[in-house]
Amino acid sequence: MDITTHLAARLKQLRQSGGLSLTQAAELTGVSKAMLGQIERNESSPTVATLWKIATGFNVPLSEFLVTPTPAPRPVYDPQSNGMTITPLFPYDAQLRFDHFAITLAPGAQSDSTPHEAGVIEHVVVISGALDMQIDGVWQTLAAGEGVRFAGDCPHSYRNAQQTPTQFHSLIHYPAKA
């Protein structure tokens, strides 16, 4: 099963297991009913920002959508429009409550993230290039080897102002469920 087919099936499964209509899922996630329907029918590949909204709304880790039950050696999610490629390094671990991703941001690309679930902590470490990060309205630039830890439940953005791709890792800790 390829990643987009898995993503479509997983979204539909989560929605139906919660007994939600597309309208209710749209209210829960902040993603339009039309877009959710297109994703479920595998007619549209959502941006990473949209996937985060869906994962946050359904209160599941992002890797729920990125890691197939029988994963390829390195599953990669690369929505065509925003220049961000995500490769799960370690899919969600229920005991430790984290995801670990390798991310490449194309030259000139920017990805804006809506706040994640309350209590989410994100660690970002730049592997190569430079990464501009906006965390809760404040921009900072990280060079290769530098990192930042921040509350993922505030608005944040990733931007590559360089002429070459920027590679970084994102380790995301999810809060314990009550």
Short mmCIF file of C-alpha atoms in Angstrom, two decimals:
data_model
loop_
_atom_site.label_atom_id
_atom_site.label_comp_id
_atom_site.label_asym_id
_atom_site.label_seq_id
_atom_site.Cartn_x
_atom_site.Cartn_y
_atom_site.Cartn_z
CA MET A 1 0.00 0.00 0.00
CA ASP A 2 1.48 3.37 -0.99
CA ILE A 3 1.55 6.28 1.46
CA THR A 4 -1.35 8.27 -0.08
CA THR A 5 -3.63 5.23 -0.17
CA HIS A 6 -2.74 4.50 3.47
CA LEU A 7 -3.35 8.14 4.42
CA ALA A 8 -6.81 8.10 2.76
CA ALA A 9 -7.79 4.80 4.41
CA ARG A 10 -6.49 5.83 7.84
CA LEU A 11 -8.41 9.13 7.78
CA LYS A 12 -11.63 7.38 6.82
CA GLN A 13 -11.05 4.71 9.49
CA LEU A 14 -10.45 7.31 12.22
CA ARG A 15 -13.51 9.32 11.21
CA GLN A 16 -15.81 6.30 11.02
CA SER A 17 -14.52 4.71 14.24
CA GLY A 18 -15.39 7.96 16.00
CA GLY A 19 -18.85 7.89 14.46
CA LEU A 20 -18.20 11.23 12.78
CA SER A 21 -19.68 12.64 9.60
CA LEU A 22 -17.41 14.61 7.27
CA THR A 23 -19.05 17.79 8.61
CA GLN A 24 -18.23 16.82 12.21
CA ALA A 25 -14.67 15.86 11.25
CA ALA A 26 -14.26 19.24 9.54
CA GLU A 27 -15.37 21.02 12.72
CA LEU A 28 -13.01 18.88 14.81
CA THR A 29 -9.94 19.42 12.59
CA GLY A 30 -10.44 22.85 11.06
CA VAL A 31 -10.04 21.28 7.60
CA SER A 32 -12.93 21.75 5.16
CA LYS A 33 -15.44 18.99 4.56
CA ALA A 34 -14.60 19.09 0.84
CA MET A 35 -10.87 18.65 1.49
CA LEU A 36 -11.43 15.80 3.94
CA GLY A 37 -13.63 14.06 1.39
CA GLN A 38 -11.00 14.49 -1.33
CA ILE A 39 -8.32 13.07 0.96
CA GLU A 40 -10.50 10.09 1.92
CA ARG A 41 -11.18 9.37 -1.78
CA ASN A 42 -7.43 9.69 -2.49
CA GLU A 43 -8.13 12.57 -4.87
CA SER A 44 -5.90 15.06 -3.04
CA SER A 45 -2.59 14.96 -1.19
CA PRO A 46 -2.78 17.31 1.80
CA THR A 47 0.08 19.58 2.79
CA VAL A 48 2.02 18.77 5.92
CA ALA A 49 0.24 21.65 7.69
CA THR A 50 -3.14 20.15 6.78
CA LEU A 51 -2.04 16.71 7.98
CA TRP A 52 -1.01 18.24 11.30
CA LYS A 53 -4.45 19.84 11.65
CA ILE A 54 -6.09 16.48 11.01
CA ALA A 55 -3.79 14.62 13.42
CA THR A 56 -4.35 17.26 16.12
CA GLY A 57 -8.11 17.22 15.61
CA PHE A 58 -8.25 13.44 15.92
CA ASN A 59 -5.72 13.51 18.78
CA VAL A 60 -3.33 11.06 17.07
CA PRO A 61 0.39 11.29 16.26
CA LEU A 62 1.33 12.54 12.78
CA SER A 63 2.97 9.22 11.94
CA GLU A 64 -0.51 7.59 12.03
CA PHE A 65 -0.82 8.95 8.48
CA LEU A 66 2.77 8.52 7.32
CA VAL A 67 3.67 4.97 8.33
CA THR A 68 1.89 2.14 6.54
CA PRO A 69 1.21 -1.20 8.28
CA THR A 70 3.87 -2.82 6.04
CA PRO A 71 6.17 0.16 5.58
CA ALA A 72 8.59 0.64 2.74
CA PRO A 73 12.23 0.85 3.88
CA ARG A 74 11.91 4.64 4.18
CA PRO A 75 8.36 5.93 3.67
CA VAL A 76 8.42 9.52 2.48
CA TYR A 77 5.59 12.02 2.39
CA ASP A 78 6.13 14.76 -0.18
CA PRO A 79 3.07 16.89 -0.91
CA GLN A 80 3.75 18.50 -4.28
CA SER A 81 2.95 22.10 -3.42
CA ASN A 82 4.92 23.22 -0.38
CA GLY A 83 8.51 21.97 -0.77
CA MET A 84 8.62 19.92 2.44
CA THR A 85 9.51 16.23 2.48
CA ILE A 86 9.02 14.17 5.65
CA THR A 87 10.59 10.78 6.30
CA PRO A 88 9.66 8.99 9.54
CA LEU A 89 12.86 7.78 11.22
CA PHE A 90 11.10 6.27 14.22
CA PRO A 91 7.32 6.00 13.94
CA TYR A 92 5.15 6.74 16.93
CA ASP A 93 6.15 4.83 20.06
CA ALA A 94 3.14 4.49 22.38
CA GLN A 95 5.24 3.82 25.48
CA LEU A 96 7.62 6.77 25.00
CA ARG A 97 5.00 8.93 23.19
CA PHE A 98 7.19 10.34 20.42
CA ASP A 99 7.64 10.57 16.65
CA HIS A 100 11.02 11.29 15.04
CA PHE A 101 11.17 12.69 11.50
CA ALA A 102 13.86 13.69 8.99
CA ILE A 103 12.63 16.71 7.07
CA THR A 104 13.96 18.41 3.95
CA LEU A 105 12.80 21.92 3.10
CA ALA A 106 13.39 23.08 -0.48
CA PRO A 107 15.05 26.43 -1.23
CA GLY A 108 12.60 29.27 -0.64
CA ALA A 109 9.98 26.96 0.92
CA GLN A 110 7.98 27.77 4.03
CA SER A 111 5.65 25.56 6.06
CA ASP A 112 3.32 27.13 8.61
CA SER A 113 2.03 24.90 11.38
CA THR A 114 -1.08 25.48 13.40
CA PRO A 115 -0.79 24.72 17.11
CA HIS A 116 -0.68 21.03 17.96
CA GLU A 117 -2.45 19.38 20.87
CA ALA A 118 -1.86 21.03 24.26
CA GLY A 119 1.29 19.67 25.87
CA VAL A 120 3.10 18.68 22.65
CA ILE A 121 6.84 19.45 22.83
CA GLU A 122 8.91 19.64 19.65
CA HIS A 123 12.70 19.39 19.32
CA VAL A 124 14.23 20.61 16.03
CA VAL A 125 17.90 20.04 15.12
CA VAL A 126 19.35 21.32 11.84
CA ILE A 127 21.46 18.72 10.03
CA SER A 128 22.53 20.79 7.01
CA GLY A 129 21.83 24.27 5.71
CA ALA A 130 20.09 26.92 7.78
CA LEU A 131 16.53 26.98 9.05
CA ASP A 132 14.48 30.03 9.95
CA MET A 133 11.97 29.15 12.67
CA GLN A 134 9.11 31.26 13.86
CA ILE A 135 7.87 30.19 17.27
CA ASP A 136 4.89 32.02 18.73
CA GLY A 137 5.56 35.04 16.47
CA VAL A 138 9.34 35.30 16.98
CA TRP A 139 11.76 34.36 14.15
CA GLN A 140 15.19 32.85 14.77
CA THR A 141 17.76 31.26 12.47
CA LEU A 142 19.35 27.92 13.26
CA ALA A 143 22.56 26.77 11.55
CA ALA A 144 23.69 23.18 11.04
CA GLY A 145 24.26 21.55 14.43
CA GLU A 146 21.94 23.94 16.27
CA GLY A 147 18.58 23.07 17.72
CA VAL A 148 15.61 24.40 19.61
CA ARG A 149 13.01 22.89 21.91
CA PHE A 150 9.58 24.53 22.06
CA ALA A 151 5.94 24.04 22.95
CA GLY A 152 4.29 22.72 19.80
CA ASP A 153 0.91 23.96 20.97
CA CYS A 154 1.73 27.47 19.75
CA PRO A 155 1.85 28.65 16.12
CA HIS A 156 5.19 27.90 14.45
CA SER A 157 6.72 28.03 10.97
CA TYR A 158 9.73 26.59 9.17
CA ARG A 159 11.40 28.57 6.36
CA ASN A 160 14.41 27.96 4.13
CA ALA A 161 15.73 31.27 2.82
CA GLN A 162 18.83 29.58 1.41
CA GLN A 163 19.58 28.56 -2.20
CA THR A 164 20.12 24.93 -1.20
CA PRO A 165 17.85 22.45 0.62
CA THR A 166 17.80 22.50 4.41
CA GLN A 167 17.69 19.21 6.30
CA PHE A 168 16.57 18.92 9.89
CA HIS A 169 15.18 16.44 12.38
CA SER A 170 12.01 16.94 14.38
CA LEU A 171 11.39 14.89 17.51
CA ILE A 172 7.82 15.34 18.73
CA HIS A 173 6.72 14.35 22.24
CA TYR A 174 3.00 13.88 22.82
CA PRO A 175 1.43 14.31 26.26
CA ALA A 176 0.12 11.33 28.18
CA LYS A 177 -3.58 10.76 27.54
CA ALA A 178 -5.87 11.13 30.51
#
